[in-house]
CSV table of C-alpha atoms and ligand atoms in Angstrom, one decimal:
chain,number,residue,atom,x,y,z
Z,1,UNK,CA,81.1,26.3,102.0
Z,2,UNK,CA,79.4,23.9,99.4
Z,3,UNK,CA,76.4,22.0,100.7
Z,4,UNK,CA,75.0,18.9,98.8
Z,5,UNK,CA,71.3,18.5,99.8
Z,6,UNK,CA,69.7,15.3,99.1
Z,7,UNK,CA,65.9,15.1,99.2
Z,8,UNK,CA,66.4,19.0,98.5
Z,9,UNK,CA,62.9,19.3,96.7
Z,10,UNK,CA,60.9,17.8,99.6
Z,11,UNK,CA,59.4,19.4,102.5
Z,12,UNK,CA,62.4,19.9,105.0
Z,13,UNK,CA,65.1,20.0,102.2
Z,14,UNK,CA,63.5,22.8,100.5
Z,15,UNK,CA,63.3,24.5,103.6
Z,16,UNK,CA,66.8,23.9,104.5
Z,17,UNK,CA,67.9,24.9,100.8
Z,18,UNK,CA,66.1,28.5,101.1
Z,19,UNK,CA,67.2,28.9,104.8
Z,20,UNK,CA,71.0,28.3,103.9
Z,21,UNK,CA,70.9,30.4,100.8
Z,22,UNK,CA,69.5,33.2,102.9
Z,23,UNK,CA,71.5,33.0,105.7
Z,24,UNK,CA,74.9,31.4,105.2
Z,25,UNK,CA,77.2,33.6,103.8
Z,26,UNK,CA,79.2,32.3,100.2
Z,27,UNK,CA,77.1,29.0,100.4
Z,28,UNK,CA,76.8,26.9,97.4
Z,29,UNK,CA,74.2,24.5,97.4
Z,30,UNK,CA,73.6,21.4,95.1
Z,31,UNK,CA,70.1,19.9,95.3
Z,32,UNK,CA,69.6,16.4,94.4
Z,33,UNK,CA,66.3,15.0,94.4
Z,34,UNK,CA,64.7,12.2,92.4
Z,35,UNK,CA,61.2,14.0,92.3
Z,36,UNK,CA,59.0,11.5,93.7
Z,37,UNK,CA,55.3,12.3,94.6
Z,38,UNK,CA,56.7,14.1,97.6
Z,39,UNK,CA,59.3,16.2,95.7
Z,40,UNK,CA,58.6,19.1,93.3
Z,41,UNK,CA,60.6,22.1,92.3
Z,42,UNK,CA,58.1,24.6,93.2
Z,43,UNK,CA,59.3,24.1,96.6
Z,44,UNK,CA,62.8,25.5,95.4
Z,45,UNK,CA,61.2,28.4,93.2
Z,46,UNK,CA,62.7,30.9,95.5
Z,47,UNK,CA,66.2,29.5,94.6
Z,48,UNK,CA,65.9,29.0,90.9
Z,49,UNK,CA,68.2,31.4,89.1
Z,50,UNK,CA,70.3,32.0,91.9
Z,51,UNK,CA,74.0,31.5,90.8
Z,52,UNK,CA,75.0,29.8,93.6
Z,53,UNK,CA,72.3,27.3,93.6
Z,54,UNK,CA,71.7,24.4,91.1
Z,55,UNK,CA,69.3,21.3,90.8
Z,56,UNK,CA,69.8,17.8,89.4
Z,57,UNK,CA,67.6,15.2,89.1
Z,58,UNK,CA,69.4,12.2,91.0
Z,59,UNK,CA,68.0,8.7,92.5
Z,60,UNK,CA,69.9,8.2,95.3
Z,61,UNK,CA,69.7,4.5,94.7
Z,62,UNK,CA,71.6,5.0,91.6
Z,63,UNK,CA,75.5,4.7,92.6
Z,64,UNK,CA,76.9,6.1,89.3
Z,65,UNK,CA,74.8,9.2,89.3
Z,66,UNK,CA,75.5,10.0,93.0
Z,67,UNK,CA,79.1,9.3,92.3
Z,68,UNK,CA,79.0,11.7,89.4
Z,69,UNK,CA,77.2,14.4,91.5
Z,70,UNK,CA,79.8,14.4,94.1
Z,71,UNK,CA,82.7,14.1,91.6
Z,72,UNK,CA,81.3,17.4,90.0
Z,73,UNK,CA,80.3,19.4,93.1
Z,74,UNK,CA,82.9,18.2,95.8
Z,75,UNK,CA,80.7,19.2,98.7
Z,76,UNK,CA,82.2,20.2,101.8
Z,77,UNK,CA,79.0,19.2,103.7
Z,78,UNK,CA,76.4,16.8,102.8
Z,79,UNK,CA,72.7,17.0,104.2
Z,80,UNK,CA,70.8,13.9,103.4
Z,81,UNK,CA,67.3,14.3,103.5
Z,82,UNK,CA,66.0,12.2,100.7
Z,83,UNK,CA,63.6,9.3,102.1
Z,84,UNK,CA,60.6,7.6,102.0
Z,85,UNK,CA,59.1,9.8,104.8
Z,86,UNK,CA,55.7,8.8,105.6
Z,87,UNK,CA,54.8,5.7,108.0
Z,88,UNK,CA,51.3,5.0,106.1
Z,89,UNK,CA,53.1,4.7,102.8
Z,90,UNK,CA,55.9,2.4,104.2
Z,91,UNK,CA,53.1,0.3,105.6
Z,92,UNK,CA,51.9,-0.1,102.0
Z,93,UNK,CA,54.7,-0.6,100.1
Z,94,UNK,CA,57.9,-1.3,102.6
Z,95,UNK,CA,60.2,-2.1,99.9
Z,96,UNK,CA,60.2,1.4,98.5
Z,97,UNK,CA,61.1,2.4,102.2
Z,98,UNK,CA,64.0,-0.1,102.7
Z,99,UNK,CA,65.2,0.7,99.1
Z,100,UNK,CA,65.7,4.7,99.6
Z,101,UNK,CA,66.3,5.0,103.1
Z,102,UNK,CA,68.6,2.1,103.9
Z,103,UNK,CA,70.2,1.2,100.5
Z,104,UNK,CA,70.1,4.8,99.5
Z,105,UNK,CA,71.9,6.1,102.3
Z,106,UNK,CA,74.5,3.4,101.7
Z,107,UNK,CA,75.1,4.4,98.1
Z,108,UNK,CA,75.5,7.8,99.6
Z,109,UNK,CA,78.0,6.9,102.5
Z,110,UNK,CA,80.1,5.3,99.5
Z,111,UNK,CA,80.1,8.3,97.5
Z,112,UNK,CA,81.1,10.2,100.6
Z,113,UNK,CA,84.0,7.5,101.6
Z,114,UNK,CA,85.5,8.2,98.3
Z,115,UNK,CA,85.0,12.2,98.3
Z,116,UNK,CA,85.5,12.8,101.8
Z,117,UNK,CA,83.1,15.6,102.7
Z,118,UNK,CA,84.1,17.7,106.2
Z,119,UNK,CA,80.5,16.6,107.6
Z,120,UNK,CA,78.0,13.9,106.4
Z,121,UNK,CA,74.6,15.0,108.1
Z,122,UNK,CA,72.2,12.2,108.2
Z,123,UNK,CA,68.9,13.3,109.1
Z,124,UNK,CA,67.1,11.1,110.9
Z,125,UNK,CA,63.8,10.8,113.2
Z,126,UNK,CA,62.5,10.4,116.9
Z,127,UNK,CA,60.6,7.4,115.6
Z,128,UNK,CA,63.6,5.0,115.6
Z,129,UNK,CA,63.3,5.1,119.6
Z,130,UNK,CA,59.6,3.7,119.3
Z,131,UNK,CA,56.8,4.4,121.6
Z,132,UNK,CA,57.9,5.9,125.1
Z,133,UNK,CA,56.1,5.2,127.9
Z,134,UNK,CA,55.2,8.4,130.3
Z,135,UNK,CA,57.0,10.2,131.7
Z,136,UNK,CA,60.4,9.1,130.1
Z,137,UNK,CA,62.0,11.0,127.6
Z,138,UNK,CA,64.7,9.5,125.1
Z,139,UNK,CA,68.2,10.7,125.1
Z,140,UNK,CA,70.6,9.7,122.5
Z,141,UNK,CA,71.7,6.6,124.1
Z,142,UNK,CA,68.0,5.2,124.4
Z,143,UNK,CA,67.2,1.7,122.9
Z,144,UNK,CA,66.1,1.7,119.0
Z,145,UNK,CA,62.8,0.1,119.1
Z,146,UNK,CA,61.0,1.0,115.8
Z,147,UNK,CA,57.8,-0.2,114.9
Z,148,UNK,CA,57.0,0.6,111.1
Z,149,UNK,CA,59.1,-0.4,108.1
Z,150,UNK,CA,59.8,3.4,107.5
Z,151,UNK,CA,61.4,3.9,111.5
Z,152,UNK,CA,63.0,0.5,111.1
Z,153,UNK,CA,64.7,1.4,107.9
Z,154,UNK,CA,65.5,5.0,109.3
Z,155,UNK,CA,67.1,3.3,112.5
Z,156,UNK,CA,69.2,0.8,110.0
Z,157,UNK,CA,70.5,3.7,108.1
Z,158,UNK,CA,71.5,5.5,111.3
Z,159,UNK,CA,73.5,2.6,112.1
Z,160,UNK,CA,75.0,2.5,108.7
Z,161,UNK,CA,76.1,6.0,108.9
Z,162,UNK,CA,77.5,5.5,112.5
Z,163,UNK,CA,79.4,2.4,111.0
Z,164,UNK,CA,81.1,4.4,108.4
Z,165,UNK,CA,82.4,6.8,111.0
Z,166,UNK,CA,83.7,4.1,113.4
Z,167,UNK,CA,85.1,2.0,110.3
Z,168,UNK,CA,86.1,4.5,107.7
Z,169,UNK,CA,86.2,7.8,110.0
Z,170,UNK,CA,83.8,9.5,107.7
Z,171,UNK,CA,82.7,12.4,109.9
Z,172,UNK,CA,79.1,11.5,110.1
Z,173,UNK,CA,76.6,13.4,112.4
Z,174,UNK,CA,72.9,11.9,113.4
Z,175,UNK,CA,70.2,14.4,113.9
Z,176,UNK,CA,67.0,12.7,115.0
Z,177,UNK,CA,64.1,15.4,115.1
Z,178,UNK,CA,60.4,15.2,116.3
Z,179,UNK,CA,57.4,15.5,114.1
Z,180,UNK,CA,57.7,18.5,111.9
Z,181,UNK,CA,55.1,21.2,110.2
Z,182,UNK,CA,55.2,24.6,108.2
Z,183,UNK,CA,54.5,25.3,104.7
Z,184,UNK,CA,55.3,23.1,101.7
Z,185,UNK,CA,54.6,19.9,103.6
Z,186,UNK,CA,52.9,17.2,101.3
Z,187,UNK,CA,49.4,16.8,102.2
Z,188,UNK,CA,49.4,13.0,103.5
Z,189,UNK,CA,51.1,14.1,107.2
Z,190,UNK,CA,49.0,14.9,110.0
Z,191,UNK,CA,48.8,18.6,109.8
Z,192,UNK,CA,48.7,19.4,106.1
Z,193,UNK,CA,46.3,16.9,105.6
Z,194,UNK,CA,43.9,18.2,108.2
Z,195,UNK,CA,44.3,21.7,107.3
Z,196,UNK,CA,43.6,20.6,103.4
Z,197,UNK,CA,40.7,18.8,104.0
Z,198,UNK,CA,39.3,21.2,106.3
Z,199,UNK,CA,39.5,23.9,103.6
Z,200,UNK,CA,37.8,21.3,101.5
Z,201,UNK,CA,35.1,20.6,103.9
Z,202,UNK,CA,36.1,17.0,104.1
Z,203,UNK,CA,36.1,14.7,107.2
Z,204,UNK,CA,39.5,14.9,109.3
Z,205,UNK,CA,40.4,11.1,109.8
Z,206,UNK,CA,41.4,10.6,113.5
Z,207,UNK,CA,43.3,7.2,113.8
Z,208,UNK,CA,42.0,5.5,116.9
Z,209,UNK,CA,41.2,7.3,120.0
Z,210,UNK,CA,43.2,10.2,118.7
Z,211,UNK,CA,45.4,10.3,122.3
Z,212,UNK,CA,48.9,9.3,120.5
Z,213,UNK,CA,51.3,12.2,121.6
Z,214,UNK,CA,53.7,13.7,119.2
Z,215,UNK,CA,56.2,16.5,119.7
Z,216,UNK,CA,56.0,19.3,117.2
Z,217,UNK,CA,58.7,21.1,115.6
Z,218,UNK,CA,58.5,24.0,113.5
Z,219,UNK,CA,60.5,23.1,110.2
Z,220,UNK,CA,62.7,26.4,110.4
Z,221,UNK,CA,63.8,25.6,113.9
Z,222,UNK,CA,64.8,22.0,112.5
Z,223,UNK,CA,66.9,23.6,110.0
Z,224,UNK,CA,68.4,26.0,112.2
Z,225,UNK,CA,69.4,22.9,114.5
Z,226,UNK,CA,70.8,21.2,111.4
Z,227,UNK,CA,73.2,24.3,110.7
Z,228,UNK,CA,73.9,24.5,114.7
Z,229,UNK,CA,75.1,20.9,114.4
Z,230,UNK,CA,77.2,21.4,111.3
Z,231,UNK,CA,78.9,24.3,112.5
Z,232,UNK,CA,79.6,23.0,116.2
Z,233,UNK,CA,78.4,19.4,116.6
Z,234,UNK,CA,80.8,16.8,116.9
Z,235,UNK,CA,81.6,14.0,114.2
Z,236,UNK,CA,80.3,10.7,115.2
Z,237,UNK,CA,77.6,12.0,117.5
Z,238,UNK,CA,73.8,11.3,117.6
Z,239,UNK,CA,71.7,14.8,118.2
Z,240,UNK,CA,68.3,14.9,119.0
Z,241,UNK,CA,66.3,17.8,117.9
Z,242,UNK,CA,62.9,18.2,119.6
Z,243,UNK,CA,60.1,21.2,119.7
Z,244,UNK,CA,59.5,21.0,123.2
Z,245,UNK,CA,55.8,20.8,122.4
Z,246,UNK,CA,54.3,17.4,123.1
Z,247,UNK,CA,50.6,17.5,122.4
Z,248,UNK,CA,48.2,14.7,121.8
Z,249,UNK,CA,46.6,14.5,118.0
Z,250,UNK,CA,43.2,15.3,119.2
Z,251,UNK,CA,44.6,18.9,120.5
Z,252,UNK,CA,46.6,19.3,117.3
Z,253,UNK,CA,43.6,19.0,115.1
Z,254,UNK,CA,41.3,21.1,117.4
Z,255,UNK,CA,43.8,23.9,117.4
Z,256,UNK,CA,44.2,23.6,113.7
Z,257,UNK,CA,40.7,24.0,113.0
Z,258,UNK,CA,40.4,26.9,115.3
Z,259,UNK,CA,43.1,28.8,113.5
Z,260,UNK,CA,41.3,27.6,110.1
Z,261,UNK,CA,37.9,28.8,111.3
Z,262,UNK,CA,36.5,25.3,110.6
Z,263,UNK,CA,34.2,23.2,112.8
Z,264,UNK,CA,35.2,20.1,115.0
Z,265,UNK,CA,32.4,18.3,113.5
Z,266,UNK,CA,34.6,17.5,110.8
Z,267,UNK,CA,36.7,15.1,113.1
Z,268,UNK,CA,36.1,11.6,112.3
Z,269,UNK,CA,37.3,8.7,114.0
Z,270,UNK,CA,38.7,5.9,111.8
Z,271,UNK,CA,40.6,2.4,112.2
Z,272,UNK,CA,43.9,2.8,113.8
Z,273,UNK,CA,47.1,2.2,112.0
Z,274,UNK,CA,48.7,-0.8,112.7
Z,275,UNK,CA,51.6,-0.9,114.9
Z,276,UNK,CA,50.9,2.9,115.8
Z,277,UNK,CA,53.2,4.4,118.1
Z,278,UNK,CA,51.6,5.8,121.2
Z,279,UNK,CA,54.0,8.3,122.2
Z,280,UNK,CA,57.2,9.8,121.4
Z,281,UNK,CA,59.3,12.1,123.5
Z,282,UNK,CA,62.6,13.4,123.1
Z,283,UNK,CA,65.3,15.2,125.4
Z,284,UNK,CA,67.3,17.7,123.3
Z,285,UNK,CA,69.3,18.7,126.2
Z,286,UNK,CA,72.6,17.5,124.3
Z,287,UNK,CA,72.2,20.0,121.0
Z,288,UNK,CA,71.1,22.8,123.3
Z,289,UNK,CA,74.3,22.3,125.6
Z,290,UNK,CA,76.7,21.6,122.9
Z,291,UNK,CA,75.5,24.1,120.1
Z,292,UNK,CA,73.3,26.8,121.9
Z,293,UNK,CA,70.3,25.7,119.5
Z,294,UNK,CA,66.8,26.0,120.9
Z,295,UNK,CA,63.6,26.0,119.2
Z,296,UNK,CA,62.2,29.5,118.7
Z,297,UNK,CA,58.7,29.1,117.2
Z,298,UNK,CA,55.9,28.8,119.9
Z,299,UNK,CA,53.5,26.1,118.2
Z,300,UNK,CA,50.4,28.2,118.0
Z,301,UNK,CA,52.3,30.9,116.3
Z,302,UNK,CA,53.9,28.3,113.8
Z,303,UNK,CA,50.4,26.7,113.3
Z,304,UNK,CA,48.8,30.2,112.3
Z,305,UNK,CA,51.9,30.5,109.7
Z,306,UNK,CA,51.1,27.5,108.5
Z,307,UNK,CA,47.4,27.5,108.1
Z,308,UNK,CA,47.8,30.9,106.3
Z,309,UNK,CA,50.3,29.2,103.9
Z,310,UNK,CA,48.0,26.7,103.2
Z,311,UNK,CA,45.0,28.9,102.7
Z,312,UNK,CA,46.9,30.9,100.2
Z,313,UNK,CA,48.4,28.1,98.3
Z,314,UNK,CA,45.6,26.0,97.6
Z,315,UNK,CA,46.6,25.4,93.9
Z,316,UNK,CA,50.0,23.9,95.2
Z,317,UNK,CA,47.8,21.3,97.0
Z,318,UNK,CA,45.9,20.6,93.9
Z,319,UNK,CA,48.9,20.4,91.9
Z,320,UNK,CA,51.1,18.1,94.2
Z,321,UNK,CA,48.3,15.9,94.7
Z,322,UNK,CA,47.7,15.4,90.9
Z,323,UNK,CA,51.6,14.7,90.3
Z,324,UNK,CA,51.3,17.9,88.0
Z,325,UNK,CA,54.8,19.2,88.6
Z,326,UNK,CA,56.4,16.0,87.9
Z,327,UNK,CA,54.7,15.4,84.7
Z,328,UNK,CA,55.8,19.1,83.8
Z,329,UNK,CA,59.2,18.8,84.8
Z,330,UNK,CA,59.6,15.4,82.9
Z,331,UNK,CA,57.9,16.9,79.6
Z,332,UNK,CA,60.0,20.0,79.7
Z,333,UNK,CA,63.4,18.7,81.1
Z,334,UNK,CA,63.3,15.1,80.7
Z,335,UNK,CA,64.7,12.6,83.1
Z,336,UNK,CA,67.5,14.7,84.7
R,401,NAD,P1,59.5,14.6,101.9
R,401,NAD,O1,58.8,13.2,101.9
R,401,NAD,O2,58.8,15.9,101.8
R,401,NAD,O3,60.6,14.6,100.9
R,401,NAD,C1,61.4,13.7,100.7
R,401,NAD,C2,62.3,14.1,99.6
R,401,NAD,O4,63.2,12.9,99.2
R,401,NAD,C3,61.2,14.4,97.9
R,401,NAD,O5,61.6,15.4,97.5
R,401,NAD,C4,61.4,13.0,97.4
R,401,NAD,O6,61.4,13.3,95.9
R,401,NAD,C5,63.0,12.8,97.8
R,401,NAD,N1,63.5,11.2,97.5
R,401,NAD,C6,62.7,10.3,97.7
R,401,NAD,N2,63.2,9.2,97.5
R,401,NAD,C7,64.3,9.6,96.7
R,401,NAD,C8,65.4,8.6,96.2
R,401,NAD,N3,65.3,7.6,95.9
R,401,NAD,N4,66.3,9.5,95.6
R,401,NAD,C9,66.5,10.9,95.7
R,401,NAD,N5,65.5,11.7,96.3
R,401,NAD,C10,64.5,10.8,96.9
R,401,NAD,O7,60.1,14.6,103.4
R,401,NAD,P2,60.5,15.2,104.7
R,401,NAD,O8,59.3,15.6,105.7
R,401,NAD,O9,61.0,16.7,104.0
R,401,NAD,O10,61.7,14.6,105.5
R,401,NAD,C11,63.1,14.7,104.8
R,401,NAD,C12,64.0,13.8,105.8
R,401,NAD,O11,63.8,14.4,107.2
R,401,NAD,C13,63.7,12.4,106.0
R,401,NAD,O12,64.9,11.7,106.0
R,401,NAD,C14,62.9,12.0,107.3
R,401,NAD,O13,62.9,10.8,107.6
R,401,NAD,C15,63.6,13.1,108.1
R,401,NAD,N6,62.3,13.6,109.1
R,401,NAD,C16,61.4,13.9,109.0
R,401,NAD,C17,60.4,14.6,109.8
R,401,NAD,C18,59.1,15.0,109.5
R,401,NAD,O14,58.2,15.4,110.4
R,401,NAD,N7,58.7,15.0,108.5
R,401,NAD,C19,61.1,14.4,111.1
R,401,NAD,C20,62.3,13.9,111.4
R,401,NAD,C21,62.9,13.6,110.4
R,402,TYD,P1,51.9,11.5,110.7
R,402,TYD,O1,51.9,13.1,110.3
R,402,TYD,O2,51.5,10.6,109.6
R,402,TYD,O3,53.4,11.6,111.4
R,402,TYD,P2,54.1,10.3,112.3
R,402,TYD,O4,53.1,9.0,112.0
R,402,TYD,O5,55.5,9.9,111.5
R,402,TYD,O6,54.1,10.7,113.5
R,402,TYD,O7,51.1,11.3,111.9
R,402,TYD,C1,51.1,12.0,113.2
R,402,TYD,C2,50.0,11.2,114.2
R,402,TYD,O8,48.7,11.8,113.5
R,402,TYD,C3,50.1,10.0,114.2
R,402,TYD,O9,49.9,9.5,115.6
R,402,TYD,C4,49.1,9.3,113.3
R,402,TYD,C5,48.1,10.3,113.2
R,402,TYD,N1,47.1,10.7,112.1
R,402,TYD,C6,45.9,10.4,112.0
R,402,TYD,O10,45.2,10.4,113.3
R,402,TYD,N2,45.0,10.7,110.9
R,402,TYD,C7,45.8,10.9,109.8
R,402,TYD,O11,45.2,11.1,108.7
R,402,TYD,C8,47.2,10.8,109.6
R,402,TYD,C9,48.1,11.3,108.4
R,402,TYD,C10,48.1,10.5,111.0
């Protein structure tokens, strides 16, 4: 099976590439990525040199480059991760999120309409449902009430992808996962930022009262859910993918400080994020019933793995923060 993976040099995309090469027989993988601040090839070092893997530097907003990638590779499955994935950045520069998340998805859908893969996996987020009052959980028919430019651009892209199923019969599946964590996550999201700051002895910025609730999913569990949906999901459907682990931010940060052996006094209250969603909560009953998938990694175990990875890869944190990988790639390979 030939997998074209957009955003393959990012956090979840690179985990998906590694898992696919390690666990799927006769898989061939083409990773496409623009290598923005969030993507770097060290995340894919384990794949480099394998005969059934290649990388191309492509911006998904570039229709001609995307089409050429499809024409050369002729994918059976497209797994579309590429996105501007951080809420805070989307508040600072909404246009980037709109252009990549919505228009870039449209460019890929157009190429897929021409080359007809067997599956087009559109990887989305629980944030499209917006903040959910307890004790409710969103199932796949819950209304879309996105609050940030990030979540609104993802919600728009979800609708566009589903429209290509309805209108053109493209076999699209949309997955909506909760907050991922694990190795190789850029140190701007809650867990990797807090771990990195704790190791540097820097303050840990807690937005507002820190009682916002997120549902945490280990990245490999997410990738296994995507494979389950590729293999056993139905075209035209949406599948929620939750970690069954809803926790307030303060609790998450306290647990990671314990795992890192650092003091709680590093936690510092800062101004709240504008439009900050209070609570995300998902029901994953549909993917569990239809595919047999379930999250396997307990949060404290996953957190221990994650903290250990960041402890052992401090140089990676410095390099991704400084953009060193991107300049190395540009110097040695040019813009390709
Ligand atoms: P990430 O920011 O780590 O990686 C995004 C990747 O996309 C990077 O490698 C980047 O270089 C690439 N990219 C960005 N713009 C591009 C463009 N125009 N053309 C080509 N490549 C481009 O993000 P992530 O956390 O790995 O998220 C991957 C996907 O999963 C996103 O679609 C996100 O919405 C979704 N998702 C993420 C989470 C989470 O908790 N991180 C949860 C649910 C869903
Ligand atoms: P984040 O990792 O940015 O993911 P998302 O906003 O997509 O859920 O944030 C997770 C939660 O942590 C969210 O409630 C915002 C909060 N947060 C902080 O309190 N401080 C921080 O520095 C960051 C990045 C997030």
